[in-house]
Amino acid sequence: MVDAIKALADPDLREAARDRLVAWGSAAVGPLLGELLGADSPVLCGQIEFVLAKRIGPVAFDEVMGALAAAEDQESRRRLSRVFTAFGAVDRYVGALSHPSAEVRSSAAYGIQCACSVAFGREPNADVDYGLVIDALIPLLADPDPDVAQRAGWVLSMLGPGVVEERMRDIRVHGPGNLRAQALTILAAVGGEEALSAADRAAVERLIRIKGHDEPAQSLDTCSTSWIAVPTGDQQGVVELLGLYEARPATFALGLSVGGHDSHDGAEYGRVYVTPEVDGWTLVLGPWCNPVDPDRAQDVLRVVSELSRRYGRAQAYYFGEQGGGSGWLVAEGGTVVRRFGSYWDDDGARFTVGEPLPEERAACIEEGVVPVGDAGADEDEWRDLAAYLAPTLAGQLGVSPMDLGPHTTVRGVGAVALTPYSRDHGRPCTGAYAI
């Protein structure tokens, strides 16, 4: 048997080895698991996973589950969970949701997700009674292990609106009480604000009003962050000039959550978060504000110019962490002073307007490179530096959303508003956001 397991590493011997191991049946499970957990095994984990989950199949399920429950280190748990979730045995996963091991419960929920999710346009699994699966997952929302409870919530939000919304609404009305909050989150994740009852919507709005009163500022770093900055506390004037509409009160946490959602999995141009006055500035956060996005650059240049004409100055920025690049646009008195963009795969030259700012040159000197615009300046060095510069420039020229915190002077309450883009392209989908 040992020779057959080792032969899984050889493409020429692999198929015959699989047949031999399948013939041994349950007797091969223990040795295969030993090989799976071996530190120096030449056999890829995926090969063992295939034999156990797809070829030997159900007779290996209980032994894999037992090994997963007994695993003592994270790497072993990771490997065993991968095998466990590959069986695709929804009925067995449902039974495992009540297992004493949190690792087994979480992996069983993930196995259900893999086999039953209808997210991203997947078709429902015709062999599954979704009502029974949902009823089995619901108690895990109150699981003592927070990771299990979170996983159960994620899975429920991926099983389609239908019976999920019906069961969550029932919990909102009739309980149990310890599941009502989680049911509200899942309702919002599955069907957005429209899935909530009128009473729940009113309760959420009331909570936002309460939390927004005297709320301290917090950093607005969405990993891929775009924003407009205006030196004014005239939030309403900024909203009107930008053509924003249906502005609704929002906490900093809600603004950050919406901004993060709208910046991932494709830019959402239909919605922005408008801060209250922060240290004398109003910030507008969302991909719609990106001054070096090819789809938005021209319009952002126009609106920032108009803002600067009314308020004296206005700026727009983009910053993508982990090498996502930077961009900035600075206008004064209705005139664009500078626009520049730098990406790892694009020199940003098509966005360049105006001469380098003194702050750009100072950043070069601080890094020990010839200042941009000077004779002998190295364009590659400048682009590498510029790709990380937007937050620094924003802080030097005004207020950076990344630098907001308890020290920030706040006046008023923020708002989430729709942009003119929504009028032509439809309203953004809503979801479950932090408040």
Short mmCIF file of C-alpha atoms in Angstrom, two decimals:
data_model
loop_
_atom_site.label_atom_id
_atom_site.label_comp_id
_atom_site.label_asym_id
_atom_site.label_seq_id
_atom_site.Cartn_x
_atom_site.Cartn_y
_atom_site.Cartn_z
CA MET A 1 0.00 0.00 0.00
CA VAL A 2 2.86 2.38 0.80
CA ASP A 3 4.23 1.89 -2.72
CA ALA A 4 0.83 2.66 -4.24
CA ILE A 5 0.56 5.89 -2.23
CA LYS A 6 4.06 6.99 -3.25
CA ALA A 7 3.21 6.18 -6.88
CA LEU A 8 0.61 8.97 -6.79
CA ALA A 9 3.54 11.35 -7.24
CA ASP A 10 4.42 9.76 -10.62
CA PRO A 11 2.10 10.79 -13.50
CA ASP A 12 2.92 7.54 -15.33
CA LEU A 13 1.96 5.34 -12.37
CA ARG A 14 -0.78 7.49 -10.85
CA GLU A 15 -3.91 5.98 -12.42
CA ALA A 16 -2.94 2.39 -11.61
CA ALA A 17 -2.06 3.46 -8.06
CA ARG A 18 -5.47 5.08 -7.63
CA ASP A 19 -7.20 1.87 -8.74
CA ARG A 20 -5.20 -0.19 -6.23
CA LEU A 21 -5.98 2.18 -3.39
CA VAL A 22 -9.68 2.22 -4.24
CA ALA A 23 -9.66 -1.58 -4.20
CA TRP A 24 -8.32 -1.50 -0.64
CA GLY A 25 -11.21 0.79 0.29
CA SER A 26 -11.44 1.88 3.93
CA ALA A 27 -8.14 0.15 4.74
CA ALA A 28 -6.33 2.74 2.62
CA VAL A 29 -7.83 5.76 4.35
CA GLY A 30 -5.55 5.81 7.39
CA PRO A 31 -2.30 5.45 5.40
CA LEU A 32 -3.46 8.12 2.94
CA LEU A 33 -4.20 10.52 5.79
CA GLY A 34 -0.78 9.79 7.25
CA GLU A 35 0.80 10.67 3.91
CA LEU A 36 -1.34 13.80 3.65
CA LEU A 37 -0.03 15.05 7.00
CA GLY A 38 3.57 14.06 6.39
CA ALA A 39 5.92 17.00 6.28
CA ASP A 40 8.18 15.62 3.55
CA SER A 41 5.73 13.71 1.35
CA PRO A 42 6.49 13.84 -2.40
CA VAL A 43 2.76 13.36 -3.09
CA LEU A 44 0.78 16.55 -3.72
CA CYS A 45 -2.09 17.08 -1.29
CA GLY A 46 -4.48 17.39 -4.21
CA GLN A 47 -3.71 13.84 -5.33
CA ILE A 48 -4.54 12.40 -1.93
CA GLU A 49 -7.64 14.59 -1.71
CA PHE A 50 -8.85 13.23 -5.06
CA VAL A 51 -8.41 9.60 -4.06
CA LEU A 52 -10.07 10.03 -0.67
CA ALA A 53 -12.98 12.29 -1.64
CA LYS A 54 -13.68 11.35 -5.24
CA ARG A 55 -12.53 7.75 -5.66
CA ILE A 56 -12.85 6.06 -2.25
CA GLY A 57 -15.68 8.43 -1.38
CA PRO A 58 -18.26 8.10 1.43
CA VAL A 59 -16.53 5.26 3.29
CA ALA A 60 -13.69 7.69 4.02
CA PHE A 61 -15.91 10.49 5.32
CA ASP A 62 -16.07 9.58 9.01
CA GLU A 63 -12.36 8.87 9.31
CA VAL A 64 -11.46 12.17 7.63
CA MET A 65 -13.88 13.97 9.94
CA GLY A 66 -12.32 12.29 12.98
CA ALA A 67 -8.83 13.28 11.86
CA LEU A 68 -9.98 16.86 11.34
CA ALA A 69 -11.46 16.98 14.85
CA ALA A 70 -8.23 15.62 16.34
CA ALA A 71 -5.79 17.80 14.34
CA GLU A 72 -3.55 19.85 16.62
CA ASP A 73 -1.90 22.35 14.26
CA GLN A 74 -3.20 24.83 11.72
CA GLU A 75 -1.54 23.28 8.67
CA SER A 76 -2.98 19.84 9.43
CA ARG A 77 -6.41 21.34 9.93
CA ARG A 78 -6.11 23.21 6.63
CA ARG A 79 -5.19 20.06 4.68
CA LEU A 80 -7.84 17.91 6.30
CA SER A 81 -10.54 20.56 5.88
CA ARG A 82 -9.76 20.72 2.18
CA VAL A 83 -10.32 16.97 1.86
CA PHE A 84 -13.43 17.07 4.06
CA THR A 85 -15.12 19.79 2.00
CA ALA A 86 -14.32 17.98 -1.25
CA PHE A 87 -16.72 15.08 -0.60
CA GLY A 88 -19.72 17.19 -1.66
CA ALA A 89 -21.95 15.10 0.62
CA VAL A 90 -24.50 17.69 1.72
CA ASP A 91 -26.52 15.31 3.89
CA ARG A 92 -23.37 14.26 5.76
CA TYR A 93 -22.33 17.89 6.18
CA VAL A 94 -25.74 18.71 7.66
CA GLY A 95 -25.19 15.99 10.26
CA ALA A 96 -21.68 17.30 10.99
CA LEU A 97 -22.98 20.80 11.80
CA SER A 98 -23.66 19.56 15.36
CA HIS A 99 -20.21 17.98 15.83
CA PRO A 100 -18.39 18.89 19.10
CA SER A 101 -15.39 20.18 17.10
CA ALA A 102 -15.65 23.80 15.94
CA GLU A 103 -13.26 22.99 13.10
CA VAL A 104 -15.60 20.26 11.86
CA ARG A 105 -18.68 22.49 12.18
CA SER A 106 -17.00 25.29 10.23
CA SER A 107 -15.72 22.94 7.54
CA ALA A 108 -19.12 21.28 7.23
CA ALA A 109 -20.70 24.69 6.68
CA TYR A 110 -18.09 25.47 4.05
CA GLY A 111 -18.76 22.10 2.39
CA ILE A 112 -22.43 23.11 2.15
CA GLN A 113 -21.37 26.45 0.65
CA CYS A 114 -19.29 24.72 -2.02
CA ALA A 115 -22.10 22.34 -2.94
CA CYS A 116 -25.11 24.66 -2.62
CA SER A 117 -24.11 28.30 -3.19
CA VAL A 118 -26.08 30.20 -5.81
CA ALA A 119 -23.82 33.27 -5.56
CA PHE A 120 -22.32 34.77 -8.72
CA GLY A 121 -25.01 33.29 -10.95
CA ARG A 122 -24.61 29.62 -9.97
CA GLU A 123 -27.60 27.35 -10.42
CA PRO A 124 -29.17 25.73 -7.33
CA ASN A 125 -28.18 22.16 -6.58
CA ALA A 126 -31.20 20.17 -7.78
CA ASP A 127 -30.41 17.28 -5.39
CA VAL A 128 -30.62 19.45 -2.25
CA ASP A 129 -33.58 20.42 -0.08
CA TYR A 130 -32.52 24.02 0.61
CA GLY A 131 -35.13 24.48 3.33
CA LEU A 132 -33.66 21.63 5.38
CA VAL A 133 -30.13 22.91 4.86
CA ILE A 134 -31.06 26.43 5.93
CA ASP A 135 -32.86 25.16 9.04
CA ALA A 136 -29.76 23.17 9.97
CA LEU A 137 -27.46 26.17 9.52
CA ILE A 138 -29.54 28.69 11.48
CA PRO A 139 -28.58 27.45 15.00
CA LEU A 140 -24.91 28.00 14.11
CA LEU A 141 -25.55 31.74 13.95
CA ALA A 142 -25.35 31.59 17.77
CA ASP A 143 -22.40 29.18 17.84
CA PRO A 144 -20.03 29.78 20.77
CA ASP A 145 -17.13 29.84 18.31
CA PRO A 146 -17.27 33.22 16.48
CA ASP A 147 -15.58 31.81 13.37
CA VAL A 148 -18.28 29.13 13.06
CA ALA A 149 -21.04 31.70 13.54
CA GLN A 150 -19.48 33.95 10.90
CA ARG A 151 -19.14 31.07 8.44
CA ALA A 152 -22.78 30.08 8.96
CA GLY A 153 -23.85 33.65 8.22
CA TRP A 154 -21.76 33.75 5.06
CA VAL A 155 -23.19 30.46 3.83
CA LEU A 156 -26.78 31.45 4.50
CA SER A 157 -26.27 34.64 2.52
CA MET A 158 -25.16 32.55 -0.48
CA LEU A 159 -28.15 30.21 -0.68
CA GLY A 160 -30.42 32.59 -2.55
CA PRO A 161 -33.17 34.96 -1.40
CA GLY A 162 -36.29 32.73 -1.49
CA VAL A 163 -36.52 30.65 1.64
CA VAL A 164 -33.56 32.41 3.30
CA GLU A 165 -35.41 35.74 3.43
CA GLU A 166 -38.59 34.04 4.61
CA ARG A 167 -36.81 32.30 7.50
CA MET A 168 -34.83 35.42 8.48
CA ARG A 169 -37.97 37.56 8.53
CA ASP A 170 -39.63 34.95 10.73
CA ILE A 171 -36.71 35.12 13.17
CA ARG A 172 -36.86 38.93 13.18
CA VAL A 173 -40.51 38.75 14.28
CA HIS A 174 -40.72 35.62 16.41
CA GLY A 175 -37.13 34.97 17.54
CA PRO A 176 -35.25 33.36 19.10
CA GLY A 177 -33.95 36.64 20.42
CA ASN A 178 -30.27 35.66 20.26
CA LEU A 179 -30.54 35.27 16.47
CA ARG A 180 -32.41 38.46 15.62
CA ALA A 181 -29.31 40.60 14.99
CA GLN A 182 -27.70 37.97 12.76
CA ALA A 183 -30.97 37.52 10.86
CA LEU A 184 -31.02 41.25 10.12
CA THR A 185 -27.47 41.10 8.74
CA ILE A 186 -28.29 38.14 6.50
CA LEU A 187 -31.46 39.81 5.23
CA ALA A 188 -29.45 42.89 4.26
CA ALA A 189 -26.72 40.77 2.66
CA VAL A 190 -29.19 38.71 0.62
CA GLY A 191 -31.76 41.30 -0.41
CA GLY A 192 -30.33 44.67 0.56
CA GLU A 193 -32.35 47.40 2.22
CA GLU A 194 -35.41 46.37 0.21
CA ALA A 195 -35.51 43.04 2.06
CA LEU A 196 -35.95 44.73 5.44
CA SER A 197 -39.33 45.43 6.94
CA ALA A 198 -40.44 49.01 7.45
CA ALA A 199 -39.87 48.59 11.20
CA ASP A 200 -36.32 47.33 10.67
CA ARG A 201 -35.50 50.15 8.27
CA ALA A 202 -36.77 52.67 10.78
CA ALA A 203 -34.72 51.04 13.55
CA VAL A 204 -31.55 51.16 11.44
CA GLU A 205 -32.12 54.82 10.60
CA ARG A 206 -32.72 55.62 14.27
CA LEU A 207 -29.48 53.85 15.24
CA ILE A 208 -27.53 55.83 12.64
CA ARG A 209 -28.94 59.11 13.98
CA ILE A 210 -28.02 58.16 17.55
CA LYS A 211 -24.51 56.99 16.71
CA GLY A 212 -23.87 59.92 14.38
CA HIS A 213 -24.41 62.43 17.20
CA ASP A 214 -20.99 63.58 18.48
CA GLU A 215 -19.35 60.64 16.70
CA PRO A 216 -15.52 60.73 16.66
CA ALA A 217 -13.88 60.53 13.24
CA GLN A 218 -12.18 57.36 12.08
CA SER A 219 -9.73 56.57 9.31
CA LEU A 220 -11.36 56.04 5.91
CA ASP A 221 -8.91 53.64 4.30
CA THR A 222 -10.67 51.29 1.89
CA CYS A 223 -7.53 49.66 0.41
CA SER A 224 -8.44 51.22 -2.95
CA THR A 225 -9.52 54.73 -1.99
CA SER A 226 -10.70 57.64 -4.12
CA TRP A 227 -11.84 60.96 -2.71
CA ILE A 228 -12.52 64.64 -3.35
CA ALA A 229 -11.41 67.17 -0.72
CA VAL A 230 -12.87 70.67 -0.34
CA PRO A 231 -11.81 73.23 2.32
CA THR A 232 -15.29 74.00 3.60
CA GLY A 233 -17.89 72.90 6.09
CA ASP A 234 -20.64 73.59 3.55
CA GLN A 235 -21.61 69.96 3.10
CA GLN A 236 -24.94 70.82 1.50
CA GLY A 237 -23.28 73.15 -1.01
CA VAL A 238 -20.78 70.45 -2.01
CA VAL A 239 -23.61 67.93 -2.40
CA GLU A 240 -25.59 70.28 -4.61
CA LEU A 241 -22.67 71.34 -6.80
CA LEU A 242 -21.70 67.69 -7.40
CA GLY A 243 -25.27 66.81 -8.34
CA LEU A 244 -25.59 64.25 -5.55
CA TYR A 245 -29.08 63.28 -4.42
CA GLU A 246 -30.98 61.20 -1.87
CA ALA A 247 -28.36 62.01 0.75
CA ARG A 248 -29.04 60.07 3.96
CA PRO A 249 -27.27 60.34 7.33
CA ALA A 250 -24.33 57.96 7.74
CA THR A 251 -21.75 57.26 10.43
CA PHE A 252 -18.04 57.12 9.66
CA ALA A 253 -18.22 53.33 10.02
CA LEU A 254 -21.06 53.13 7.51
CA GLY A 255 -19.23 55.43 5.10
CA LEU A 256 -16.11 53.28 5.36
CA SER A 257 -18.11 50.07 4.88
CA VAL A 258 -19.92 51.43 1.81
CA GLY A 259 -16.65 52.79 0.39
CA GLY A 260 -14.91 49.46 0.86
CA HIS A 261 -17.80 47.58 -0.76
CA ASP A 262 -17.93 49.97 -3.73
CA SER A 263 -14.17 49.79 -4.32
CA HIS A 264 -13.94 45.99 -4.61
CA ASP A 265 -15.08 43.60 -7.33
CA GLY A 266 -15.30 46.46 -9.83
CA ALA A 267 -15.76 50.16 -9.14
CA GLU A 268 -19.25 51.29 -8.15
CA TYR A 269 -19.72 54.85 -9.44
CA GLY A 270 -23.30 55.27 -8.28
CA ARG A 271 -22.75 56.15 -4.62
CA VAL A 272 -20.42 58.19 -2.39
CA TYR A 273 -19.92 58.95 1.28
CA VAL A 274 -19.78 62.64 2.19
CA THR A 275 -18.09 63.32 5.51
CA PRO A 276 -19.17 65.90 8.02
CA GLU A 277 -16.76 68.82 8.34
CA VAL A 278 -13.39 67.38 9.40
CA ASP A 279 -10.74 69.89 10.46
CA GLY A 280 -12.42 72.46 8.23
CA TRP A 281 -12.72 70.20 5.15
CA THR A 282 -15.45 68.11 3.56
CA LEU A 283 -14.39 64.84 1.91
CA VAL A 284 -16.36 62.86 -0.66
CA LEU A 285 -15.34 59.19 -0.77
CA GLY A 286 -15.95 56.62 -3.53
CA PRO A 287 -14.66 55.37 -6.91
CA TRP A 288 -16.75 58.08 -8.62
CA CYS A 289 -14.14 60.57 -7.31
CA ASN A 290 -11.07 58.95 -8.93
CA PRO A 291 -9.18 61.67 -10.86
CA VAL A 292 -7.10 59.21 -12.90
CA ASP A 293 -9.70 56.57 -13.74
CA PRO A 294 -10.04 56.62 -17.55
CA ASP A 295 -13.83 56.44 -17.18
CA ARG A 296 -13.98 59.28 -14.65
CA ALA A 297 -10.96 61.52 -15.22
CA GLN A 298 -12.63 64.11 -17.45
CA ASP A 299 -15.71 64.52 -15.29
CA VAL A 300 -13.70 64.64 -12.03
CA LEU A 301 -11.48 67.36 -13.53
CA ARG A 302 -14.63 69.34 -14.36
CA VAL A 303 -16.32 69.06 -10.95
CA VAL A 304 -13.12 69.70 -8.99
CA SER A 305 -12.52 72.82 -11.08
CA GLU A 306 -16.06 73.99 -10.30
CA LEU A 307 -15.60 73.27 -6.59
CA SER A 308 -12.36 75.28 -6.55
CA ARG A 309 -14.10 78.17 -8.27
CA ARG A 310 -16.69 78.30 -5.48
CA TYR A 311 -14.49 77.40 -2.49
CA GLY A 312 -11.09 78.67 -3.63
CA ARG A 313 -9.42 75.25 -3.67
CA ALA A 314 -10.39 71.64 -4.30
CA GLN A 315 -8.54 68.38 -4.79
CA ALA A 316 -9.14 64.77 -5.80
CA TYR A 317 -7.04 61.70 -5.09
CA TYR A 318 -6.73 58.00 -5.73
CA PHE A 319 -4.61 55.58 -3.73
CA GLY A 320 -4.38 51.83 -4.13
CA GLU A 321 -2.49 49.98 -1.44
CA GLN A 322 -0.12 47.10 -2.24
CA GLY A 323 1.12 48.65 -5.47
CA GLY A 324 -2.24 49.88 -6.75
CA GLY A 325 -0.84 53.29 -7.63
CA SER A 326 -1.64 56.92 -6.88
CA GLY A 327 -3.23 59.89 -8.55
CA TRP A 328 -3.96 63.48 -7.62
CA LEU A 329 -5.68 66.53 -9.00
CA VAL A 330 -5.24 70.01 -7.50
CA ALA A 331 -7.28 73.02 -8.59
CA GLU A 332 -7.34 76.63 -7.40
CA GLY A 333 -9.80 79.37 -8.33
CA GLY A 334 -11.34 77.32 -11.11
CA THR A 335 -8.01 76.38 -12.71
CA VAL A 336 -6.31 72.98 -12.61
CA VAL A 337 -2.83 73.42 -11.16
CA ARG A 338 -1.70 69.81 -11.32
CA ARG A 339 -2.91 66.34 -12.23
CA PHE A 340 -0.73 63.25 -12.18
CA GLY A 341 -1.21 59.49 -12.04
CA SER A 342 1.23 56.65 -11.47
CA TYR A 343 0.47 52.93 -11.69
CA TRP A 344 2.73 49.90 -11.69
CA ASP A 345 1.60 49.05 -15.23
CA ASP A 346 1.01 52.59 -16.59
CA ASP A 347 3.21 55.67 -16.40
CA GLY A 348 0.15 57.91 -16.05
CA ALA A 349 1.45 60.35 -18.68
CA ARG A 350 -1.98 60.66 -20.32
CA PHE A 351 -3.33 62.23 -17.11
CA THR A 352 -0.53 64.73 -16.54
CA VAL A 353 -1.51 68.41 -16.34
CA GLY A 354 0.69 71.23 -15.05
CA GLU A 355 4.13 71.35 -13.46
CA PRO A 356 5.22 69.31 -10.43
CA LEU A 357 4.04 70.67 -7.09
CA PRO A 358 6.61 71.85 -4.54
CA GLU A 359 5.42 68.98 -2.33
CA GLU A 360 6.22 66.47 -5.10
CA ARG A 361 9.74 67.85 -5.41
CA ALA A 362 10.18 67.81 -1.63
CA ALA A 363 9.15 64.14 -1.54
CA CYS A 364 11.88 63.35 -4.08
CA ILE A 365 14.50 65.19 -2.02
CA GLU A 366 13.42 63.33 1.11
CA GLU A 367 13.87 60.02 -0.73
CA GLY A 368 17.28 61.06 -2.04
CA VAL A 369 16.36 61.20 -5.74
CA VAL A 370 16.65 64.05 -8.22
CA PRO A 371 13.42 66.10 -7.96
CA VAL A 372 10.85 65.51 -10.67
CA GLY A 373 11.09 68.22 -13.34
CA ASP A 374 14.81 68.85 -12.80
CA ALA A 375 17.47 67.99 -15.35
CA GLY A 376 18.74 64.48 -14.69
CA ALA A 377 15.57 63.30 -12.93
CA ASP A 378 14.98 59.58 -13.39
CA GLU A 379 11.41 58.99 -14.59
CA ASP A 380 11.36 55.40 -13.32
CA GLU A 381 12.44 56.48 -9.84
CA TRP A 382 9.80 59.20 -9.83
CA ARG A 383 7.01 56.87 -10.95
CA ASP A 384 7.96 54.33 -8.27
CA LEU A 385 7.84 57.04 -5.60
CA ALA A 386 4.69 58.67 -6.97
CA ALA A 387 2.75 55.39 -6.82
CA TYR A 388 2.64 55.72 -3.01
CA LEU A 389 2.44 59.51 -2.66
CA ALA A 390 -1.27 60.42 -2.73
CA PRO A 391 -1.98 60.11 1.04
CA THR A 392 1.13 62.15 1.88
CA LEU A 393 0.22 64.93 -0.54
CA ALA A 394 -3.37 64.98 0.70
CA GLY A 395 -2.18 65.47 4.27
CA GLN A 396 0.25 68.21 3.26
CA LEU A 397 -2.27 70.08 1.10
CA GLY A 398 -5.29 69.61 3.33
CA VAL A 399 -6.80 66.57 5.06
CA SER A 400 -6.20 62.91 4.20
CA PRO A 401 -9.04 60.46 4.92
CA MET A 402 -6.42 57.98 6.14
CA ASP A 403 -5.35 60.40 8.89
CA LEU A 404 -8.78 60.98 10.45
CA GLY A 405 -9.20 59.86 14.04
CA PRO A 406 -10.26 60.90 17.55
CA HIS A 407 -7.97 63.94 17.27
CA THR A 408 -9.98 65.29 14.29
CA THR A 409 -12.41 68.16 14.89
CA VAL A 410 -15.81 67.07 13.56
CA ARG A 411 -18.85 69.23 12.92
CA GLY A 412 -22.10 67.82 11.61
CA VAL A 413 -23.06 64.35 10.39
CA GLY A 414 -21.90 62.50 7.29
CA ALA A 415 -24.15 61.19 4.53
CA VAL A 416 -24.29 58.50 1.87
CA ALA A 417 -25.64 59.90 -1.41
CA LEU A 418 -26.30 58.77 -4.95
CA THR A 419 -24.28 60.29 -7.80
CA PRO A 420 -25.47 61.51 -11.21
CA TYR A 421 -24.15 58.19 -12.58
CA SER A 422 -27.04 56.42 -10.84
CA ARG A 423 -29.63 58.35 -12.84
CA ASP A 424 -28.36 56.87 -16.10
CA HIS A 425 -27.11 53.46 -14.96
CA GLY A 426 -29.42 52.43 -12.15
CA ARG A 427 -29.21 52.50 -8.40
CA PRO A 428 -26.42 50.56 -6.68
CA CYS A 429 -27.31 47.32 -4.95
CA THR A 430 -27.40 47.65 -1.18
CA GLY A 431 -26.10 45.10 1.28
CA ALA A 432 -25.02 44.47 4.87
CA TYR A 433 -22.78 47.31 6.08
CA ALA A 434 -21.27 48.27 9.42
CA ILE A 435 -22.92 51.12 11.33
#
